[in-house]
Amino acid sequence: MRKKKDTVLRVGGQSPYDVVIGHDLSERLPQMLGVGVQRVAVVFSDALSELVRPVLDSLAAAYDVMVLPIPDGERAKKAAVAVSCWEALGEAGFTRSDALVTFGGGATTDLGGFVAATWLRGVKVVHVPTTLLGMVDAAVGGKTGINTRSGKNLVGSFHEPAGVLCDLSTLRGLPRPELVAGLGEVVKCGFIADPAILDLVEGNDPAEITPDSAALRELVERAVAVKAEVVAADLKETGGAKGHPGREVLNYGHTMAHAIERTENYRIRHGEAVAIGCVYVAELAARAGTLDVDVVERHREVFARVGLPTTYAKASFDDLHAAMKVDKKSRGSQLRFVVLTDVAKPAVLAGPSLADLRDAYTAIGGRS
């Protein structure tokens, strides 16, 4: 079968770069790294030592390659892991003429991007995300970071990549629950900006949304296009035009999602927490009078259709409320939520009442 042409999406802004979507893309890496690069350090999850081999082989033909294996998942996003990478780069004499490549899920992208952003105040990095979540969320947009005991991604920086390779072939070995979790961010993009994503999910058998399906490819393309447009207009989350929340819109559902992740000590998948968080904030918007109940119900239906949770009751409201207060979008003691007035019509709700916050949690099955 003839290989379908790769899709190239341009992310604009001060440092434009391409996001390439397709299959078997490792041969594109040297072109993305550009001229002048002598050495490449590959940051990858230690659980992917076999899957990373084609990338290492492709790079070894043109560069001196060093490997930087890191722990899998959120365990990688710690200061100690970043320090170990910095020390390895220092011992190797890594300079500004060298570059990093990240290979793994969103946690690897976040950690590897942070190392690239901070080594010598910034060196070139290309991301090769290997999870659906990484492709549509973490790898695009230049946000990097690590976690602390106080919360998720509270230490980080903006550092745009030189390019992103979304190689759908790497998803073939992804456990189904991980693929489903990635759809949480995809569906979120449908609600905040592109209703065609919701139509695709509603019009396809979820079991047939697989790594080699045309449906998944289009979902990835559309979700990446949403994020590319948003970050090009507002890289550092300073605000959008004409009342649009700007980059903050990408945090739809994330205030509650991050609170759930923290109370669960990150044992819940990010996309699962996002699905719950989106349903929660839809319920909150309904109580604030900005969103029709039919759209709230559509949240439940679409997220549930792909197999994502829409209820939560494992923590008390008070514990989650305390966690939400350290969210990066808060202003002083005032909580801020991205909400919808309709599908693809986002706004900001600042300082909702405690009663509405509590009632919205009860509406998703929560306990006081």
Tab-separated table of C-alpha atoms in Angstrom:
chain	number	residue	atom	x	y	z
A	1	MET	CA	0.000	0.000	0.000
A	2	ARG	CA	1.292	3.434	-0.936
A	3	LYS	CA	2.176	5.586	2.037
A	4	LYS	CA	-0.096	8.580	2.509
A	5	LYS	CA	1.662	11.904	2.214
A	6	ASP	CA	2.813	13.349	5.514
A	7	THR	CA	0.837	16.283	6.903
A	8	VAL	CA	2.876	19.376	7.780
A	9	LEU	CA	1.330	21.996	10.056
A	10	ARG	CA	3.165	25.266	10.630
A	11	VAL	CA	3.216	26.786	14.110
A	12	GLY	CA	3.695	30.524	13.675
A	13	GLY	CA	4.996	33.145	16.070
A	14	GLN	CA	8.455	34.501	16.808
A	15	SER	CA	10.142	31.117	16.241
A	16	PRO	CA	8.054	29.231	13.666
A	17	TYR	CA	8.408	25.451	13.346
A	18	ASP	CA	6.727	22.496	11.672
A	19	VAL	CA	4.685	19.694	13.169
A	20	VAL	CA	4.808	16.667	10.864
A	21	ILE	CA	2.099	14.011	11.168
A	22	GLY	CA	2.395	10.645	9.444
A	23	HIS	CA	3.998	7.218	9.721
A	24	ASP	CA	7.662	6.170	9.956
A	25	LEU	CA	9.110	9.663	10.221
A	26	SER	CA	12.548	9.122	11.810
A	27	GLU	CA	14.310	9.930	8.539
A	28	ARG	CA	13.010	13.494	8.857
A	29	LEU	CA	14.965	14.157	12.062
A	30	PRO	CA	18.216	15.471	10.519
A	31	GLN	CA	16.271	17.955	8.408
A	32	MET	CA	14.466	19.257	11.500
A	33	LEU	CA	17.681	19.561	13.482
A	34	GLY	CA	19.152	21.708	10.715
A	35	VAL	CA	22.709	22.584	9.829
A	36	GLY	CA	25.479	23.186	12.329
A	37	VAL	CA	24.442	20.569	14.892
A	38	GLN	CA	27.330	18.296	15.849
A	39	ARG	CA	26.044	16.240	18.767
A	40	VAL	CA	22.565	15.117	19.708
A	41	ALA	CA	21.429	13.965	23.145
A	42	VAL	CA	18.335	11.773	23.037
A	43	VAL	CA	16.142	12.002	26.131
A	44	PHE	CA	13.833	8.983	26.252
A	45	SER	CA	11.780	6.977	28.687
A	46	ASP	CA	13.676	3.950	29.896
A	47	ALA	CA	10.580	1.893	29.058
A	48	LEU	CA	11.129	2.647	25.346
A	49	SER	CA	14.672	1.379	24.876
A	50	GLU	CA	13.629	-0.828	21.939
A	51	LEU	CA	11.183	1.579	20.302
A	52	VAL	CA	13.766	4.376	20.276
A	53	ARG	CA	16.265	2.310	18.261
A	54	PRO	CA	15.233	3.578	14.768
A	55	VAL	CA	15.638	7.152	15.992
A	56	LEU	CA	19.085	6.454	17.394
A	57	ASP	CA	20.120	4.710	14.169
A	58	SER	CA	18.847	7.569	12.029
A	59	LEU	CA	20.760	10.112	14.102
A	60	ALA	CA	23.955	8.055	14.346
A	61	ALA	CA	24.412	8.317	10.582
A	62	ALA	CA	24.918	12.070	10.848
A	63	TYR	CA	25.780	13.000	14.443
A	64	ASP	CA	27.605	11.971	17.576
A	65	VAL	CA	24.774	10.635	19.720
A	66	MET	CA	24.528	10.404	23.491
A	67	VAL	CA	21.623	8.746	25.277
A	68	LEU	CA	19.834	10.135	28.322
A	69	PRO	CA	17.335	7.541	29.570
A	70	ILE	CA	14.939	8.852	32.207
A	71	PRO	CA	12.205	7.260	34.360
A	72	ASP	CA	8.863	6.554	32.726
A	73	GLY	CA	5.855	8.815	33.212
A	74	GLU	CA	5.501	11.514	35.846
A	75	ARG	CA	8.438	10.047	37.786
A	76	ALA	CA	10.639	11.804	35.217
A	77	LYS	CA	9.349	15.269	36.056
A	78	LYS	CA	11.480	15.847	39.123
A	79	ALA	CA	14.283	18.279	39.830
A	80	ALA	CA	16.668	15.385	40.542
A	81	VAL	CA	16.106	13.959	37.049
A	82	ALA	CA	16.737	17.351	35.442
A	83	VAL	CA	19.937	17.711	37.467
A	84	SER	CA	21.163	14.294	36.316
A	85	CYS	CA	20.602	15.350	32.685
A	86	TRP	CA	22.440	18.653	33.222
A	87	GLU	CA	25.368	16.826	34.790
A	88	ALA	CA	25.556	14.395	31.873
A	89	LEU	CA	25.500	17.257	29.356
A	90	GLY	CA	28.205	19.046	31.316
A	91	GLU	CA	30.457	16.001	31.456
A	92	ALA	CA	30.039	15.592	27.685
A	93	GLY	CA	30.889	19.236	27.042
A	94	PHE	CA	27.529	19.853	25.392
A	95	THR	CA	27.513	23.267	23.670
A	96	ARG	CA	25.087	25.596	21.944
A	97	SER	CA	25.934	23.988	18.624
A	98	ASP	CA	24.426	20.733	19.909
A	99	ALA	CA	20.773	19.693	20.248
A	100	LEU	CA	18.367	17.497	22.177
A	101	VAL	CA	15.749	15.103	20.864
A	102	THR	CA	12.992	13.889	23.179
A	103	PHE	CA	11.333	10.532	22.572
A	104	GLY	CA	8.414	9.522	24.760
A	105	GLY	CA	5.142	10.695	26.204
A	106	GLY	CA	4.151	14.054	27.586
A	107	ALA	CA	6.242	13.711	30.737
A	108	THR	CA	9.367	13.047	28.644
A	109	THR	CA	8.572	16.044	26.439
A	110	ASP	CA	8.045	18.269	29.483
A	111	LEU	CA	11.247	17.177	31.215
A	112	GLY	CA	13.401	17.047	28.086
A	113	GLY	CA	12.096	20.408	26.924
A	114	PHE	CA	12.877	21.903	30.324
A	115	VAL	CA	16.434	20.567	30.187
A	116	ALA	CA	16.847	22.052	26.699
A	117	ALA	CA	15.403	25.377	27.848
A	118	THR	CA	17.749	25.674	30.810
A	119	TRP	CA	21.013	24.188	29.523
A	120	LEU	CA	23.202	27.138	28.471
A	121	ARG	CA	19.986	29.194	28.689
A	122	GLY	CA	18.509	27.319	25.782
A	123	VAL	CA	19.596	24.799	23.148
A	124	LYS	CA	17.728	23.394	20.161
A	125	VAL	CA	15.239	20.575	20.774
A	126	VAL	CA	13.083	18.397	18.520
A	127	HIS	CA	10.221	16.423	20.048
A	128	VAL	CA	9.183	12.949	18.931
A	129	PRO	CA	6.092	12.198	21.044
A	130	THR	CA	5.131	8.537	21.291
A	131	THR	CA	1.717	8.885	22.938
A	132	LEU	CA	-1.457	10.465	21.641
A	133	LEU	CA	-1.423	12.828	24.609
A	134	GLY	CA	2.116	13.912	23.794
A	135	MET	CA	1.268	14.511	20.135
A	136	VAL	CA	-1.769	16.698	20.643
A	137	ASP	CA	-0.729	18.435	23.839
A	138	ALA	CA	2.725	18.367	25.437
A	139	ALA	CA	4.956	18.423	22.346
A	140	VAL	CA	3.369	21.487	20.711
A	141	GLY	CA	3.476	24.965	22.163
A	142	GLY	CA	6.805	25.283	23.935
A	143	LYS	CA	5.639	24.743	27.518
A	144	THR	CA	8.146	22.769	29.579
A	145	GLY	CA	8.214	21.922	33.236
A	146	ILE	CA	8.639	19.690	36.239
A	147	ASN	CA	6.494	18.953	39.275
A	148	THR	CA	7.040	19.811	42.918
A	149	ARG	CA	5.326	18.624	46.085
A	150	SER	CA	3.089	21.689	45.829
A	151	GLY	CA	1.680	20.854	42.409
A	152	LYS	CA	2.102	19.968	38.758
A	153	ASN	CA	4.230	21.997	36.313
A	154	LEU	CA	4.823	24.801	38.820
A	155	VAL	CA	8.491	25.057	37.735
A	156	GLY	CA	9.066	25.501	34.029
A	157	SER	CA	9.701	27.768	31.095
A	158	PHE	CA	8.627	28.507	27.542
A	159	HIS	CA	10.989	26.982	24.997
A	160	GLU	CA	9.703	26.355	21.502
A	161	PRO	CA	11.038	23.284	19.691
A	162	ALA	CA	12.775	23.328	16.329
A	163	GLY	CA	10.163	20.837	15.170
A	164	VAL	CA	7.814	18.041	16.205
A	165	LEU	CA	7.443	14.611	14.593
A	166	CYS	CA	4.089	12.967	15.348
A	167	ASP	CA	4.887	9.469	14.106
A	168	LEU	CA	1.599	7.593	14.348
A	169	SER	CA	3.494	4.314	13.962
A	170	THR	CA	4.738	4.669	17.550
A	171	LEU	CA	1.144	4.431	18.780
A	172	ARG	CA	0.724	0.846	17.570
A	173	GLY	CA	2.198	-0.598	20.754
A	174	LEU	CA	0.437	1.858	23.045
A	175	PRO	CA	-1.933	0.156	25.497
A	176	ARG	CA	-5.541	0.967	24.634
A	177	PRO	CA	-6.176	2.803	27.942
A	178	GLU	CA	-3.295	5.167	27.110
A	179	LEU	CA	-4.687	5.857	23.645
A	180	VAL	CA	-8.122	6.509	25.125
A	181	ALA	CA	-6.614	8.846	27.709
A	182	GLY	CA	-5.029	10.866	24.910
A	183	LEU	CA	-8.472	11.362	23.423
A	184	GLY	CA	-9.306	13.444	26.498
A	185	GLU	CA	-7.182	16.309	25.163
A	186	VAL	CA	-8.496	15.748	21.630
A	187	VAL	CA	-12.142	16.019	22.706
A	188	LYS	CA	-11.260	19.085	24.774
A	189	CYS	CA	-10.020	20.753	21.567
A	190	GLY	CA	-13.371	19.972	19.990
A	191	PHE	CA	-15.270	21.751	22.724
A	192	ILE	CA	-13.045	24.836	22.873
A	193	ALA	CA	-12.419	25.424	19.166
A	194	ASP	CA	-13.253	22.760	16.558
A	195	PRO	CA	-16.727	21.136	16.675
A	196	ALA	CA	-15.735	18.878	13.751
A	197	ILE	CA	-13.686	16.895	16.286
A	198	LEU	CA	-16.864	16.182	18.253
A	199	ASP	CA	-18.669	15.202	15.045
A	200	LEU	CA	-15.852	12.778	14.179
A	201	VAL	CA	-16.007	11.113	17.581
A	202	GLU	CA	-19.793	10.904	17.498
A	203	GLY	CA	-19.775	9.565	13.919
A	204	ASN	CA	-17.157	6.824	14.306
A	205	ASP	CA	-17.153	3.568	16.205
A	206	PRO	CA	-14.690	4.260	19.061
A	207	ALA	CA	-13.227	0.753	18.668
A	208	GLU	CA	-12.182	1.669	15.128
A	209	ILE	CA	-10.248	4.771	16.202
A	210	THR	CA	-6.861	3.056	16.007
A	211	PRO	CA	-3.286	4.184	15.191
A	212	ASP	CA	-3.663	3.278	11.510
A	213	SER	CA	-7.183	4.638	11.053
A	214	ALA	CA	-8.033	7.689	8.981
A	215	ALA	CA	-10.251	8.874	11.846
A	216	LEU	CA	-7.421	9.018	14.369
A	217	ARG	CA	-5.125	10.759	11.923
A	218	GLU	CA	-7.727	13.451	11.274
A	219	LEU	CA	-8.353	13.834	15.005
A	220	VAL	CA	-4.621	14.347	15.599
A	221	GLU	CA	-4.364	16.817	12.720
A	222	ARG	CA	-7.328	18.831	13.934
A	223	ALA	CA	-6.229	18.861	17.578
A	224	VAL	CA	-2.689	19.940	16.646
A	225	ALA	CA	-4.129	22.648	14.370
A	226	VAL	CA	-6.188	24.005	17.279
A	227	LYS	CA	-3.182	24.183	19.541
A	228	ALA	CA	-0.921	25.613	16.832
A	229	GLU	CA	-3.324	28.462	16.147
A	230	VAL	CA	-3.754	29.284	19.830
A	231	VAL	CA	-0.068	29.261	20.787
A	232	ALA	CA	0.993	31.230	17.716
A	233	ALA	CA	-1.323	34.042	18.816
A	234	ASP	CA	-0.465	33.909	22.527
A	235	LEU	CA	2.702	31.958	23.311
A	236	LYS	CA	3.152	33.082	26.926
A	237	GLU	CA	-0.494	33.136	27.988
A	238	THR	CA	-0.839	36.922	28.204
A	239	GLY	CA	-4.367	36.954	26.786
A	240	GLY	CA	-6.236	36.860	23.508
A	241	ALA	CA	-8.062	39.429	21.426
A	242	LYS	CA	-11.715	40.486	21.671
A	243	GLY	CA	-12.327	38.776	24.993
A	244	HIS	CA	-10.875	35.402	23.954
A	245	PRO	CA	-8.927	33.763	26.816
A	246	GLY	CA	-5.909	33.286	24.516
A	247	ARG	CA	-3.623	30.398	25.372
A	248	GLU	CA	-5.416	29.987	28.661
A	249	VAL	CA	-8.225	28.325	26.680
A	250	LEU	CA	-6.048	25.217	26.374
A	251	ASN	CA	-6.432	24.813	30.134
A	252	TYR	CA	-10.132	24.066	29.767
A	253	GLY	CA	-10.939	21.496	32.446
A	254	HIS	CA	-7.398	21.556	33.792
A	255	THR	CA	-7.954	23.370	37.089
A	256	MET	CA	-9.963	20.452	38.431
A	257	ALA	CA	-7.898	17.939	36.455
A	258	HIS	CA	-4.637	19.036	38.064
A	259	ALA	CA	-6.272	19.004	41.495
A	260	ILE	CA	-7.413	15.417	40.931
A	261	GLU	CA	-3.969	14.396	39.705
A	262	ARG	CA	-2.330	15.889	42.776
A	263	THR	CA	-4.708	14.266	45.258
A	264	GLU	CA	-4.207	10.941	43.462
A	265	ASN	CA	-0.417	11.416	43.561
A	266	TYR	CA	-0.461	11.307	39.724
A	267	ARG	CA	-1.720	7.725	39.601
A	268	ILE	CA	-4.591	8.783	37.332
A	269	ARG	CA	-3.882	9.370	33.637
A	270	HIS	CA	-3.832	13.026	32.626
A	271	GLY	CA	-6.416	12.595	29.860
A	272	GLU	CA	-8.786	10.853	32.254
A	273	ALA	CA	-8.459	13.719	34.729
A	274	VAL	CA	-9.013	16.231	31.911
A	275	ALA	CA	-12.245	14.499	30.889
A	276	ILE	CA	-13.548	14.719	34.449
A	277	GLY	CA	-12.346	18.309	34.710
A	278	CYS	CA	-14.130	19.326	31.506
A	279	VAL	CA	-17.427	17.854	32.700
A	280	TYR	CA	-16.926	19.586	36.052
A	281	VAL	CA	-16.306	22.999	34.526
A	282	ALA	CA	-19.281	22.548	32.195
A	283	GLU	CA	-21.442	21.943	35.267
A	284	LEU	CA	-19.870	25.004	36.892
A	285	ALA	CA	-20.621	27.131	33.827
A	286	ALA	CA	-24.236	25.960	33.858
A	287	ARG	CA	-24.574	27.070	37.472
A	288	ALA	CA	-22.994	30.411	36.644
A	289	GLY	CA	-25.550	30.837	33.867
A	290	THR	CA	-23.160	30.799	30.898
A	291	LEU	CA	-23.804	27.343	29.417
A	292	ASP	CA	-26.924	25.502	28.317
A	293	VAL	CA	-27.586	22.144	29.957
A	294	ASP	CA	-27.683	20.433	26.536
A	295	VAL	CA	-23.990	21.289	26.026
A	296	VAL	CA	-23.217	20.014	29.512
A	297	GLU	CA	-24.845	16.709	28.606
A	298	ARG	CA	-22.897	16.582	25.341
A	299	HIS	CA	-19.707	16.765	27.417
A	300	ARG	CA	-20.757	13.644	29.288
A	301	GLU	CA	-21.791	11.809	26.132
A	302	VAL	CA	-18.701	12.494	24.017
A	303	PHE	CA	-16.119	11.792	26.709
A	304	ALA	CA	-17.979	8.638	27.789
A	305	ARG	CA	-18.299	7.506	24.159
A	306	VAL	CA	-14.541	7.086	23.828
A	307	GLY	CA	-14.292	5.375	27.226
A	308	LEU	CA	-13.265	8.266	29.474
A	309	PRO	CA	-14.586	8.864	33.000
A	310	THR	CA	-17.110	11.647	33.602
A	311	THR	CA	-17.632	11.276	37.355
A	312	TYR	CA	-15.323	11.429	40.343
A	313	ALA	CA	-15.727	10.813	44.069
A	314	LYS	CA	-12.336	9.665	45.380
A	315	ALA	CA	-11.539	12.920	47.206
A	316	SER	CA	-13.539	15.381	49.257
A	317	PHE	CA	-14.475	18.738	47.795
A	318	ASP	CA	-12.430	20.508	50.456
A	319	ASP	CA	-9.273	18.610	49.491
A	320	LEU	CA	-9.780	19.342	45.796
A	321	HIS	CA	-10.643	22.989	46.490
A	322	ALA	CA	-7.392	23.384	48.409
A	323	ALA	CA	-5.471	21.842	45.505
A	324	MET	CA	-7.191	24.122	43.003
A	325	LYS	CA	-6.026	27.177	44.934
A	326	VAL	CA	-2.412	26.548	43.873
A	327	ASP	CA	-3.378	26.310	40.206
A	328	LYS	CA	-1.195	28.522	37.980
A	329	LYS	CA	-4.243	30.353	36.622
A	330	SER	CA	-5.316	31.606	40.048
A	331	ARG	CA	-4.921	35.297	40.824
A	332	GLY	CA	-4.214	35.755	44.511
A	333	SER	CA	-6.978	33.892	46.334
A	334	GLN	CA	-9.335	34.057	43.351
A	335	LEU	CA	-9.881	30.948	41.254
A	336	ARG	CA	-10.173	31.379	37.469
A	337	PHE	CA	-11.767	28.880	35.124
A	338	VAL	CA	-11.974	28.730	31.364
A	339	VAL	CA	-15.659	28.094	30.641
A	340	LEU	CA	-17.854	27.933	27.558
A	341	THR	CA	-20.876	29.974	26.559
A	342	ASP	CA	-21.406	27.428	23.776
A	343	VAL	CA	-19.291	24.951	21.825
A	344	ALA	CA	-16.180	26.772	20.519
A	345	LYS	CA	-17.108	29.932	22.437
A	346	PRO	CA	-14.753	30.148	25.433
A	347	ALA	CA	-14.647	32.759	28.174
A	348	VAL	CA	-13.122	33.181	31.629
A	349	LEU	CA	-15.088	32.796	34.842
A	350	ALA	CA	-13.232	34.517	37.689
A	351	GLY	CA	-14.131	34.016	41.330
A	352	PRO	CA	-17.133	31.660	41.119
A	353	SER	CA	-19.047	31.236	44.344
A	354	LEU	CA	-18.078	28.494	46.753
A	355	ALA	CA	-21.628	27.178	46.538
A	356	ASP	CA	-21.404	26.806	42.745
A	357	LEU	CA	-17.996	25.146	43.006
A	358	ARG	CA	-19.329	22.662	45.530
A	359	ASP	CA	-22.595	22.007	43.674
A	360	ALA	CA	-20.703	21.352	40.405
A	361	TYR	CA	-18.625	18.740	42.203
A	362	THR	CA	-21.740	17.100	43.580
A	363	ALA	CA	-23.123	17.028	40.024
A	364	ILE	CA	-20.219	14.834	38.866
A	365	GLY	CA	-20.743	12.440	41.758
A	366	GLY	CA	-18.394	14.072	44.249
A	367	ARG	CA	-18.668	14.185	48.005
A	368	SER	CA	-18.434	17.141	50.363
